[in-house]
mmCIF file of C-alpha atoms in Angstrom:
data_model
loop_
_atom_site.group_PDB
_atom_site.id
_atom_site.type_symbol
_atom_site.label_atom_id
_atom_site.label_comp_id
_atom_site.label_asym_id
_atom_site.label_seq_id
_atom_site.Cartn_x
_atom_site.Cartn_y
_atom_site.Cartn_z
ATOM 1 C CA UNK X 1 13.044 -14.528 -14.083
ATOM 2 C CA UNK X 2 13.315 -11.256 -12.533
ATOM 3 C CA UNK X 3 15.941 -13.113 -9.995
ATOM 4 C CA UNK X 4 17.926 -14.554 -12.597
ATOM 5 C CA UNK X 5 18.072 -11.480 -14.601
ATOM 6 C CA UNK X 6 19.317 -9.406 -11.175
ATOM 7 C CA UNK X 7 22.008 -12.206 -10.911
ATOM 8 C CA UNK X 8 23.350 -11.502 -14.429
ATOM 9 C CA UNK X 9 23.701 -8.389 -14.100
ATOM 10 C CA UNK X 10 25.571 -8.155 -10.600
ATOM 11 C CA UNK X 11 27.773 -10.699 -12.425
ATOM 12 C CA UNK X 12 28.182 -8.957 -15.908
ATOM 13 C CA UNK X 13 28.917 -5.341 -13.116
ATOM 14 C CA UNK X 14 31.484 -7.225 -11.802
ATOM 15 C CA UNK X 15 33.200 -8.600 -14.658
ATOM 16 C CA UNK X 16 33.397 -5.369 -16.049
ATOM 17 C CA UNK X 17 37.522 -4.325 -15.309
ATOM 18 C CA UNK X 18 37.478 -1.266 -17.120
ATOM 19 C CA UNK X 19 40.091 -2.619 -19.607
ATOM 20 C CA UNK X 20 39.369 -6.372 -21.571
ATOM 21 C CA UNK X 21 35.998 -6.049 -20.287
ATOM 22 C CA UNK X 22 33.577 -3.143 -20.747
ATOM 23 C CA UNK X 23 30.173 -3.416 -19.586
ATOM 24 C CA UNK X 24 27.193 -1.305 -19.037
ATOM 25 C CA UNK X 25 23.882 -2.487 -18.531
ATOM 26 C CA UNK X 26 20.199 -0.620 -19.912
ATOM 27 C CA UNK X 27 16.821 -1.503 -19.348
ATOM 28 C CA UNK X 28 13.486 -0.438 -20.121
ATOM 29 C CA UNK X 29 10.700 0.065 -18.247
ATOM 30 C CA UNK X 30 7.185 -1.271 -19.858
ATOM 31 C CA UNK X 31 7.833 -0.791 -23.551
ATOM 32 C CA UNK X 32 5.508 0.258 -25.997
ATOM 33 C CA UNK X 33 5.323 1.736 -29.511
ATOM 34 C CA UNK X 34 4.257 0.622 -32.872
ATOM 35 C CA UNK X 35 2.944 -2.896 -33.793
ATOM 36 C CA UNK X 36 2.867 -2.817 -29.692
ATOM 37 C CA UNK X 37 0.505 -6.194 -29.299
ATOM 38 C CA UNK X 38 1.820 -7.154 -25.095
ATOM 39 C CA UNK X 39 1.673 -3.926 -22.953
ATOM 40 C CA UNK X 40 -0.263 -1.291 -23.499
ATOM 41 C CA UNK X 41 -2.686 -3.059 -26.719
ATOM 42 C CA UNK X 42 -3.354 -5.782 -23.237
ATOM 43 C CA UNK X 43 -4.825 -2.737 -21.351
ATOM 44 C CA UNK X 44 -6.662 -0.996 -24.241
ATOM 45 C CA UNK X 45 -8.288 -4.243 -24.674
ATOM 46 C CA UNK X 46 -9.240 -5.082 -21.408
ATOM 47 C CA UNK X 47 -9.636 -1.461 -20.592
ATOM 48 C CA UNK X 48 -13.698 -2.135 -19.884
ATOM 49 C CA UNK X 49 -12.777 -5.192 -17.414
ATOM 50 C CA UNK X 50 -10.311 -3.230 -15.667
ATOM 51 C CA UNK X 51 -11.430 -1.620 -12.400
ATOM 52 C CA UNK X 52 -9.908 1.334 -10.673
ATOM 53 C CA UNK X 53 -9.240 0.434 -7.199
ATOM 54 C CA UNK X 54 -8.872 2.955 -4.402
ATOM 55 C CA UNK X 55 -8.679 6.792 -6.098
ATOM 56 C CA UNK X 56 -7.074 5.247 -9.443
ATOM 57 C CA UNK X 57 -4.127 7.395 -8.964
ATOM 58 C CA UNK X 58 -1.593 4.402 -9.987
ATOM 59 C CA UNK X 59 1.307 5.768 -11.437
ATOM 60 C CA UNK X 60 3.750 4.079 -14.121
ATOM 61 C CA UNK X 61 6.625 4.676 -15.917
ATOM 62 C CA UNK X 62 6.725 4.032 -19.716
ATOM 63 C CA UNK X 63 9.252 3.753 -22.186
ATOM 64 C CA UNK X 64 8.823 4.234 -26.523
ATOM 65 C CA UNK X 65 10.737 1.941 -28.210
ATOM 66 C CA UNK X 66 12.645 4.964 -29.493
ATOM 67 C CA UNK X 67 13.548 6.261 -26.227
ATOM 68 C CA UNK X 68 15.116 2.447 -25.260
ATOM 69 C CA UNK X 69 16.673 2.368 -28.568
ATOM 70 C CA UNK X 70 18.270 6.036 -27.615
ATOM 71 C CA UNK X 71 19.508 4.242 -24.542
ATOM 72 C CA UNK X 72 20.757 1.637 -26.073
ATOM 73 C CA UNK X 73 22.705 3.365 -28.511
ATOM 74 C CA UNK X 74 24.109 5.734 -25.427
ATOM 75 C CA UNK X 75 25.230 3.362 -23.108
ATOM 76 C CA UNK X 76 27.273 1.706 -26.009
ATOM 77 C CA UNK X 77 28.569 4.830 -26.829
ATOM 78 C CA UNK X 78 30.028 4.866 -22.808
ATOM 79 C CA UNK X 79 31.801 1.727 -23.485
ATOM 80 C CA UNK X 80 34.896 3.305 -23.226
ATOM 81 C CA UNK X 81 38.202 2.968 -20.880
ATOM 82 C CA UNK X 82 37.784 5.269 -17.833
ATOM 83 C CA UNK X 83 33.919 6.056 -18.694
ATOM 84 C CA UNK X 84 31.618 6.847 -15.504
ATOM 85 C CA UNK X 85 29.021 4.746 -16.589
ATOM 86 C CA UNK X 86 31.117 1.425 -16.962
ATOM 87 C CA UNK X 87 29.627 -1.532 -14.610
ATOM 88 C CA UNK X 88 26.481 0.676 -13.678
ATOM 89 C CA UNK X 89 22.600 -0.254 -14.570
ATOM 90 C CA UNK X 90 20.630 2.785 -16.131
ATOM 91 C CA UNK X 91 16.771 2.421 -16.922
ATOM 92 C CA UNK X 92 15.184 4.070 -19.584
ATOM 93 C CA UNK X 93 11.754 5.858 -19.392
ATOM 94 C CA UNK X 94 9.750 8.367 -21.134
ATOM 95 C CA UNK X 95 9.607 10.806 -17.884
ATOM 96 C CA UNK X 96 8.398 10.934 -14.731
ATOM 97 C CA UNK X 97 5.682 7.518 -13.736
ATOM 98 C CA UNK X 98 2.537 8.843 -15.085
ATOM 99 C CA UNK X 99 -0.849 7.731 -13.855
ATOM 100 C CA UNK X 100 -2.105 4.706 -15.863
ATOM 101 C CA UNK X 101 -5.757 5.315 -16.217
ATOM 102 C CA UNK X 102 -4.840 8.853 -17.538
ATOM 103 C CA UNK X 103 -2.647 7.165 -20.222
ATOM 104 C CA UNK X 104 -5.222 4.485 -20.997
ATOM 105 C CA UNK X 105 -7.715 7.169 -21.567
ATOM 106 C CA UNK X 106 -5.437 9.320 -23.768
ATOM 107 C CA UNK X 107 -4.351 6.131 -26.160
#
């Protein structure tokens, strides 16, 4: 998947001409939010399975639904002739990569 997806996007970076065709692609990194039942639900769940390997300082970067949804709605909003951010690839998180077992044990 993750190949395919890659492909895509080179493609849809170089179709993008600045004129017929704008483009600009956003992704997420590990979303969450409400009625969340994949990412971080998974972990809460198996939270007592889980074991911390080495010091547990395993860091990750989150995104809220909001925040990708704020992305979204700003690369759109770049769609424009002569924009900066035409053919690029942004990703959207919450901040810096935070250490996971400190998140799981704040959720």
């Amino acid at each position: 998947y993750a190949e395919t997806k890659a492909m895509g996007e080179r493609a849809m970076s170089a179709a993008c001409d600045g004129e017929d065709l704008l483009t600009v692609a956003i992704a997420p990194h590990q979303v969450y939010g409400p009625r969340d039942m994949l990412f971080l639900h998974n972990f809460l769940v198996a939270r007592k399975k889980l074991r911390i390997i080495g010091g547990g300082k395993n860091k990750i970067s989150m995104t809220h639904v909001d925040n990708y949804c704020h992305g979204l709605i700003l690369g759109e909003e770049a769609l424009y002739p002569g924009s900066p951010a035409l053919g690029k690839f942004y990703i959207v998180t919450d901040k810096e990569p935070q250490y996971l077992w400190k998140v799981l044990d704040n959720a």
